[in-house]
């Protein structure tokens, strides 16, 4: 089949069905014109038909195939997107699929429709009429369920218990408690990300983005203390699990981020539900994008407000600095990355998370590499940042730039109708 531009021209075909050889004509086309069709033909010149030959002529004459009067571009489009039309449960799914294939409202006008939604309605009606499928109601977001609601509370609960246990133990037992708590929180996060609004649409196993997310969370706990000690010539020992040791630990950002898993899930659920309502009420792709963009920004701001409140609470309970800039930028990055992943755009979050983790690891490596002979210049940018704005400036700048890039990307991707199409039914 040729390109879309050749399928969507609603014009009469240039006689593709007119035969070019005499043998292609049927019996009716070989008859002489009738007197009624040509008034100038006299009865004398019209050949007479005898009663005996009339039945034979009627028996030999075959009905000619009906000729198509005009092109049907919508039928051609349905044939090209046959699988989409057959599995669609409503017109909105067809509209989202067409939009994902690059068909816009301007393209729909070439199919004699005012927008993609109107074109999808005709395609769905014709498939329903031919296949006998019954029309369905507008898609809605899945309702909140108790299982994923409890799973989103589990990481924060286990992290709070682990932090409390670390503060109550000493020596080797503290090391065992910290290791067990880290493993429990990691498993709880994995379970929370596989159910509910924060799960991938294909339910597949976490990819490389999960690995770099774990690195970013680990850096939030250990990275600033290690970087500060490295710039000062250390560290002189292993971390003791406290904020005043030779390798200080900062538990507030990670505790607040794990507790924010529940607000993130509810915010993502709210965004999905409102976006699908807008999808059902919109009559054009541009109108839908304009309506969803404020929802995205509102959900993003709502999550940051919840995270800021949790940071304040955790800092007051643990009597440690809140580190608002570092924790908020990291939280914004992780929330946007997960929101894009759950709506079917995992590639950009994986790339951005990888780049952010690489920058943070590169900063630490530069400081330690500068201790080699002739490599002191490598640590100059990092030392300047740490001396001027503190060790938290490195992750703040890295995560802030990455979050801004993902926000721009999300404003383009999550305002498309195809990002909010109902999930395909399981086969």
Coordinates of C-alpha atoms in Angstrom, one line a residue:
X1 CA 0.0 0.0 0.0
X2 CA 1.3 3.4 -0.8
X3 CA 1.8 6.3 1.7
X4 CA -0.9 8.0 3.7
X5 CA -0.9 11.0 1.4
X6 CA -2.2 8.8 -1.5
X7 CA -4.9 7.2 0.7
X8 CA -6.5 10.3 2.1
X9 CA -7.3 12.2 -1.1
X10 CA -11.2 12.2 -1.3
X11 CA -11.4 12.4 -5.1
X12 CA -13.0 10.4 -7.8
X13 CA -10.6 7.8 -9.2
X14 CA -9.3 8.4 -12.8
X15 CA -11.2 5.5 -14.4
X16 CA -9.4 2.6 -12.8
X17 CA -12.2 0.2 -13.7
X18 CA -12.7 1.1 -17.4
X19 CA -11.5 -1.9 -19.4
X20 CA -8.9 -1.3 -22.1
X21 CA -9.4 -4.5 -24.1
X22 CA -12.6 -5.4 -26.1
X23 CA -12.8 -8.7 -24.3
X24 CA -13.3 -7.1 -20.9
X25 CA -16.7 -5.6 -21.8
X26 CA -19.8 -7.6 -20.8
X27 CA -22.7 -8.4 -23.0
X28 CA -24.7 -5.4 -22.0
X29 CA -21.9 -3.1 -23.1
X30 CA -21.9 -4.6 -26.6
X31 CA -25.5 -3.7 -27.3
X32 CA -26.5 -0.8 -29.5
X33 CA -27.9 2.3 -27.8
X34 CA -31.6 2.4 -27.4
X35 CA -33.8 5.0 -29.1
X36 CA -34.7 6.5 -25.8
X37 CA -31.1 7.3 -25.1
X38 CA -30.5 8.8 -28.6
X39 CA -33.6 10.6 -29.9
X40 CA -32.0 11.2 -33.3
X41 CA -32.0 7.4 -34.0
X42 CA -35.1 6.5 -36.2
X43 CA -37.1 3.4 -35.7
X44 CA -36.1 2.3 -39.2
X45 CA -32.5 2.1 -38.2
X46 CA -33.1 0.2 -35.0
X47 CA -32.6 -3.6 -35.4
X48 CA -35.7 -5.6 -34.7
X49 CA -35.7 -8.3 -32.1
X50 CA -37.8 -11.4 -32.9
X51 CA -39.8 -13.1 -30.1
X52 CA -37.7 -16.3 -30.6
X53 CA -34.4 -14.6 -30.0
X54 CA -35.5 -12.6 -27.0
X55 CA -35.3 -15.4 -24.4
X56 CA -31.9 -16.5 -25.7
X57 CA -30.5 -12.9 -25.4
X58 CA -32.0 -12.7 -21.9
X59 CA -30.4 -16.0 -20.9
X60 CA -27.0 -15.1 -22.3
X61 CA -26.8 -11.7 -20.8
X62 CA -25.0 -11.6 -17.4
X63 CA -25.5 -8.8 -14.9
X64 CA -22.6 -6.5 -14.9
X65 CA -20.7 -5.7 -11.7
X66 CA -21.7 -2.5 -10.0
X67 CA -19.3 0.4 -10.5
X68 CA -17.9 2.4 -7.7
X69 CA -19.0 6.0 -8.2
X70 CA -16.5 7.7 -5.8
X71 CA -13.4 6.8 -3.8
X72 CA -13.8 5.8 -0.1
X73 CA -10.7 7.1 1.7
X74 CA -12.0 6.2 5.1
X75 CA -12.3 2.6 4.0
X76 CA -8.8 2.6 2.8
X77 CA -7.6 4.1 6.1
X78 CA -9.6 1.4 8.0
X79 CA -7.9 -1.2 6.0
X80 CA -4.5 0.2 6.8
X81 CA -5.3 0.3 10.5
X82 CA -7.3 -2.8 10.5
X83 CA -5.8 -4.2 13.7
X84 CA -6.5 -1.0 15.6
X85 CA -10.1 -0.9 14.5
X86 CA -10.8 -4.5 15.3
X87 CA -9.4 -4.4 18.9
X88 CA -10.7 -0.9 19.7
X89 CA -13.4 -0.9 22.5
X90 CA -14.5 2.7 21.8
X91 CA -13.9 5.5 19.3
X92 CA -11.4 7.2 21.7
X93 CA -9.0 4.3 21.4
X94 CA -9.1 4.6 17.6
X95 CA -8.5 8.4 17.9
X96 CA -5.6 7.8 20.2
X97 CA -4.1 5.2 17.8
X98 CA -4.5 7.5 14.8
X99 CA -2.9 10.3 16.6
X100 CA 0.0 8.0 17.6
X101 CA 0.5 7.2 13.9
X102 CA 0.8 10.9 13.1
X103 CA -2.7 11.7 11.9
X104 CA -3.7 15.2 13.0
X105 CA -6.9 17.3 12.8
X106 CA -5.5 18.8 9.6
X107 CA -5.1 15.3 8.1
X108 CA -8.6 14.4 9.2
X109 CA -10.0 17.3 7.1
X110 CA -8.6 15.5 4.0
X111 CA -10.9 12.6 5.0
X112 CA -13.9 14.9 5.0
X113 CA -13.9 15.2 8.8
X114 CA -13.5 18.2 11.1
X115 CA -11.1 16.4 13.5
X116 CA -9.5 13.1 14.4
X117 CA -12.3 12.3 16.9
X118 CA -15.0 12.6 14.3
X119 CA -13.0 10.4 11.9
X120 CA -12.5 7.8 14.7
X121 CA -16.2 7.8 15.4
X122 CA -17.0 6.9 11.8
X123 CA -14.4 4.2 11.7
X124 CA -15.6 2.7 14.9
X125 CA -19.3 2.9 13.8
X126 CA -18.5 1.1 10.5
X127 CA -16.5 -1.6 12.3
X128 CA -19.3 -2.1 14.8
X129 CA -21.9 -2.3 12.1
X130 CA -19.9 -4.8 10.1
X131 CA -18.7 -6.9 13.0
X132 CA -21.8 -6.6 15.2
X133 CA -19.9 -5.1 18.2
X134 CA -21.9 -3.0 20.6
X135 CA -20.8 0.5 21.3
X136 CA -19.2 1.1 24.7
X137 CA -19.1 4.0 27.1
X138 CA -16.2 6.4 27.4
X139 CA -13.1 5.0 29.0
X140 CA -12.5 5.9 32.6
X141 CA -9.4 5.5 34.8
X142 CA -9.2 2.4 36.9
X143 CA -10.6 2.8 40.4
X144 CA -8.4 3.0 43.4
X145 CA -7.8 -0.4 44.9
X146 CA -6.9 -1.4 48.4
X147 CA -4.0 -3.5 47.3
X148 CA -1.9 -0.9 45.6
X149 CA -3.0 1.8 48.1
X150 CA -1.4 -0.4 50.9
X151 CA 1.6 -1.2 48.8
X152 CA 2.4 2.5 48.3
X153 CA 2.4 2.9 52.1
X154 CA 4.8 0.0 52.7
X155 CA 8.1 1.6 51.5
X156 CA 7.7 4.6 53.8
X157 CA 6.7 2.5 56.7
X158 CA 9.6 0.1 56.4
X159 CA 12.1 2.9 55.8
X160 CA 10.8 4.7 59.0
X161 CA 11.3 1.4 60.9
X162 CA 14.8 0.9 59.5
X163 CA 15.8 4.5 60.4
X164 CA 14.5 4.1 63.9
X165 CA 16.3 0.7 64.3
X166 CA 19.6 2.2 63.1
X167 CA 19.4 5.0 65.6
X168 CA 18.7 2.5 68.4
X169 CA 21.5 0.1 67.7
X170 CA 25.3 0.3 67.9
X171 CA 28.3 -1.4 66.4
X172 CA 28.0 -4.5 64.3
X173 CA 24.3 -4.9 65.0
X174 CA 23.7 -1.5 63.5
X175 CA 25.4 -2.7 60.2
X176 CA 23.1 -5.7 60.1
X177 CA 20.0 -3.7 60.8
X178 CA 20.9 -1.2 58.1
X179 CA 21.5 -3.9 55.5
X180 CA 18.2 -5.7 56.4
X181 CA 16.3 -2.4 56.3
X182 CA 17.8 -1.5 52.9
X183 CA 16.8 -4.9 51.5
X184 CA 13.3 -4.6 52.9
X185 CA 12.8 -1.1 51.5
X186 CA 14.1 -2.1 48.1
X187 CA 11.6 -5.1 47.9
X188 CA 8.8 -2.8 49.1
X189 CA 9.5 -0.3 46.4
X190 CA 9.7 -3.0 43.8
X191 CA 6.3 -4.2 44.8
X192 CA 4.8 -0.7 44.9
X193 CA 6.1 0.0 41.4
X194 CA 4.5 -3.1 40.0
X195 CA 0.9 -2.3 41.0
X196 CA -1.4 0.6 40.7
X197 CA -0.8 4.0 39.0
X198 CA 3.0 3.7 39.3
X199 CA 3.3 0.5 37.4
X200 CA 4.4 0.0 33.8
X201 CA 1.5 -0.5 31.3
X202 CA 2.9 -3.8 30.1
X203 CA 3.6 -5.1 33.6
X204 CA 7.1 -5.9 32.6
X205 CA 10.0 -6.2 35.0
X206 CA 11.9 -3.0 35.9
X207 CA 14.6 -2.1 33.5
X208 CA 17.9 -0.2 33.9
X209 CA 16.0 2.9 35.1
X210 CA 15.4 1.1 38.4
X211 CA 19.1 0.5 38.8
X212 CA 19.9 4.2 38.4
X213 CA 17.0 5.1 40.7
X214 CA 18.6 3.0 43.4
X215 CA 21.9 4.7 42.8
X216 CA 20.3 8.2 43.1
X217 CA 18.6 7.2 46.4
X218 CA 21.9 5.7 47.7
X219 CA 23.7 8.9 46.8
X220 CA 21.1 10.9 48.7
X221 CA 22.0 8.9 51.8
X222 CA 25.8 8.6 51.5
X223 CA 26.9 10.8 48.6
X224 CA 27.0 14.2 50.3
X225 CA 28.9 13.0 53.3
X226 CA 31.4 11.1 51.1
X227 CA 31.9 14.1 48.8
X228 CA 32.4 16.6 51.7
X229 CA 34.9 14.3 53.3
X230 CA 36.7 13.6 50.0
X231 CA 37.2 17.4 49.4
X232 CA 38.6 17.7 52.9
X233 CA 41.0 14.9 52.3
X234 CA 39.1 12.0 53.8
X235 CA 37.2 10.0 54.5
X236 CA 39.0 8.7 57.5
X237 CA 36.7 5.7 58.2
X238 CA 33.5 3.9 57.2
X239 CA 30.1 5.4 57.9
X240 CA 28.7 4.8 61.4
X241 CA 25.1 5.4 60.5
X242 CA 24.9 8.8 62.2
X243 CA 25.0 12.4 60.9
X244 CA 28.1 13.3 63.0
X245 CA 30.4 10.5 62.1
X246 CA 33.5 10.6 59.8
X247 CA 31.3 9.8 56.9
X248 CA 28.0 11.5 57.7
X249 CA 24.7 10.0 56.6
X250 CA 21.6 12.0 55.6
X251 CA 18.4 10.0 56.3
X252 CA 15.8 12.8 55.9
X253 CA 15.7 12.9 52.0
X254 CA 15.3 9.2 51.6
X255 CA 12.8 8.8 54.4
X256 CA 10.7 11.6 52.9
X257 CA 11.0 10.2 49.4
X258 CA 9.9 6.7 50.5
X259 CA 7.0 8.2 52.4
X260 CA 6.1 10.3 49.3
X261 CA 5.5 7.1 47.3
X262 CA 1.9 7.2 48.4
X263 CA 1.3 10.8 47.4
X264 CA 3.0 10.1 44.1
X265 CA 0.6 7.2 43.4
X266 CA -2.5 9.1 44.3
X267 CA -1.3 12.1 42.2
X268 CA -0.6 9.9 39.2
X269 CA -4.0 8.3 39.6
X270 CA -5.7 11.7 39.8
X271 CA -3.9 12.9 36.7
X272 CA -4.8 9.8 34.7
X273 CA -8.5 10.0 35.7
X274 CA -8.8 13.7 34.9
X275 CA -6.9 13.3 31.6
X276 CA -9.2 10.5 30.4
X277 CA -12.3 12.6 31.3
X278 CA -10.8 15.4 29.1
X279 CA -10.2 12.9 26.4
X280 CA -13.9 11.9 26.4
X281 CA -15.0 15.5 26.3
X282 CA -12.5 16.9 23.8
X283 CA -13.3 17.3 20.1
X284 CA -9.7 17.9 18.8
X285 CA -6.2 17.1 19.5
X286 CA -5.1 20.6 20.1
X287 CA -8.0 21.2 22.5
X288 CA -7.1 18.1 24.4
X289 CA -3.5 19.1 24.7
X290 CA -4.5 22.6 26.0
X291 CA -6.8 21.0 28.6
X292 CA -4.3 18.4 29.8
X293 CA -1.3 20.7 30.1
X294 CA -2.6 22.5 33.3
X295 CA -3.5 19.1 34.8
X296 CA 0.1 17.9 34.3
X297 CA 1.5 21.0 35.9
X298 CA -1.0 20.9 38.7
X299 CA -0.2 17.2 39.5
X300 CA 3.5 18.0 39.5
X301 CA 3.0 21.0 41.9
X302 CA 0.8 18.9 44.1
X303 CA 3.4 16.2 44.5
X304 CA 6.2 18.7 45.2
X305 CA 4.0 20.3 47.9
X306 CA 3.4 16.9 49.5
X307 CA 7.1 16.1 49.4
X308 CA 8.0 19.5 51.0
X309 CA 5.6 18.8 53.8
X310 CA 7.1 15.4 54.4
X311 CA 10.6 16.8 54.4
X312 CA 9.6 19.3 57.1
X313 CA 8.1 16.5 59.2
X314 CA 11.0 14.2 58.8
X315 CA 13.6 16.9 59.6
X316 CA 11.7 17.8 62.8
X317 CA 11.4 14.2 63.9
X318 CA 15.1 13.2 63.2
X319 CA 16.5 16.6 64.1
X320 CA 18.5 16.8 60.9
X321 CA 18.7 19.4 58.1
X322 CA 15.8 19.0 55.6
X323 CA 18.0 19.6 52.4
X324 CA 15.0 21.0 50.5
X325 CA 16.8 21.8 47.3
X326 CA 18.4 18.4 46.9
X327 CA 15.4 16.4 48.0
X328 CA 12.8 18.4 45.9
X329 CA 14.8 18.2 42.7
X330 CA 15.5 14.5 43.2
X331 CA 11.8 13.9 44.0
X332 CA 10.7 15.9 40.9
X333 CA 13.1 13.9 38.7
X334 CA 11.8 10.5 40.0
X335 CA 8.2 11.5 39.8
X336 CA 8.4 12.7 36.2
X337 CA 10.4 9.7 35.2
X338 CA 7.8 7.3 36.7
X339 CA 4.9 9.3 35.2
X340 CA 6.4 9.1 31.7
X341 CA 7.1 5.4 32.2
X342 CA 3.6 4.5 33.3
X343 CA 2.2 6.2 30.2
X344 CA 4.4 4.2 27.8
X345 CA 7.4 6.5 27.4
X346 CA 10.2 4.7 29.3
X347 CA 13.2 5.5 27.0
X348 CA 13.7 9.2 27.9
X349 CA 13.5 8.6 31.7
X350 CA 16.0 5.8 31.4
X351 CA 18.4 8.0 29.5
X352 CA 18.0 11.0 31.8
X353 CA 18.4 9.0 35.0
X354 CA 21.5 7.3 33.6
X355 CA 23.0 10.7 32.7
X356 CA 22.2 12.1 36.2
X357 CA 23.7 9.2 38.0
X358 CA 26.8 9.4 35.8
X359 CA 27.3 13.1 36.6
X360 CA 27.1 12.4 40.3
X361 CA 29.5 9.4 40.1
X362 CA 31.8 11.5 37.9
X363 CA 32.0 14.2 40.6
X364 CA 33.1 11.7 43.2
X365 CA 35.5 10.1 40.8
X366 CA 37.0 13.5 39.9
X367 CA 37.8 14.3 43.5
X368 CA 39.5 11.0 44.2
X369 CA 41.3 11.0 40.8
X370 CA 42.7 14.4 41.5
X371 CA 44.9 12.9 44.2
X372 CA 47.0 11.3 41.5
X373 CA 50.2 13.2 40.4
X374 CA 49.4 15.8 37.8
X375 CA 45.6 15.4 38.0
X376 CA 44.7 18.0 40.6
X377 CA 42.9 20.1 38.1
X378 CA 40.2 17.5 37.7
X379 CA 38.6 18.4 41.0
X380 CA 38.6 22.1 40.6
X381 CA 35.0 22.5 39.4
X382 CA 33.6 20.1 42.0
X383 CA 35.7 21.7 44.8
X384 CA 34.5 25.2 43.7
X385 CA 30.8 24.1 43.9
X386 CA 31.3 22.4 47.3
X387 CA 33.2 25.3 48.8
X388 CA 30.6 27.9 47.5
X389 CA 27.3 26.1 47.9
X390 CA 28.0 22.9 49.8
X391 CA 28.2 19.3 48.9
X392 CA 24.4 19.2 48.1
X393 CA 24.9 21.6 45.2
X394 CA 26.2 18.8 42.9
X395 CA 23.1 16.6 43.2
X396 CA 20.8 19.6 43.2
X397 CA 22.2 21.0 39.9
X398 CA 22.3 17.5 38.3
X399 CA 18.8 16.5 39.4
X400 CA 17.4 20.0 38.7
X401 CA 18.6 20.1 35.2
X402 CA 17.4 16.5 34.5
X403 CA 13.9 17.2 36.1
X404 CA 13.6 20.3 33.9
X405 CA 14.4 18.3 30.8
X406 CA 11.8 15.7 31.7
X407 CA 9.2 18.3 32.5
X408 CA 9.5 19.7 29.0
X409 CA 9.4 16.2 27.5
X410 CA 6.4 15.3 29.6
X411 CA 4.6 18.5 28.5
X412 CA 4.9 17.2 24.9
X413 CA 4.3 13.5 25.4
X414 CA 1.7 13.4 28.2
X415 CA -0.6 15.9 26.4
X416 CA -1.1 13.5 23.5
X417 CA -4.3 11.5 23.2
X418 CA -2.3 8.3 22.6
X419 CA -0.7 8.6 26.1
X420 CA -4.1 8.2 27.7
X421 CA -5.6 5.6 25.5
X422 CA -7.3 2.7 27.5
X423 CA -5.0 -0.3 28.0
X424 CA -5.4 -3.2 25.6
X425 CA -7.5 -6.0 26.9
X426 CA -5.5 -9.0 28.0
X427 CA -5.6 -11.9 25.5

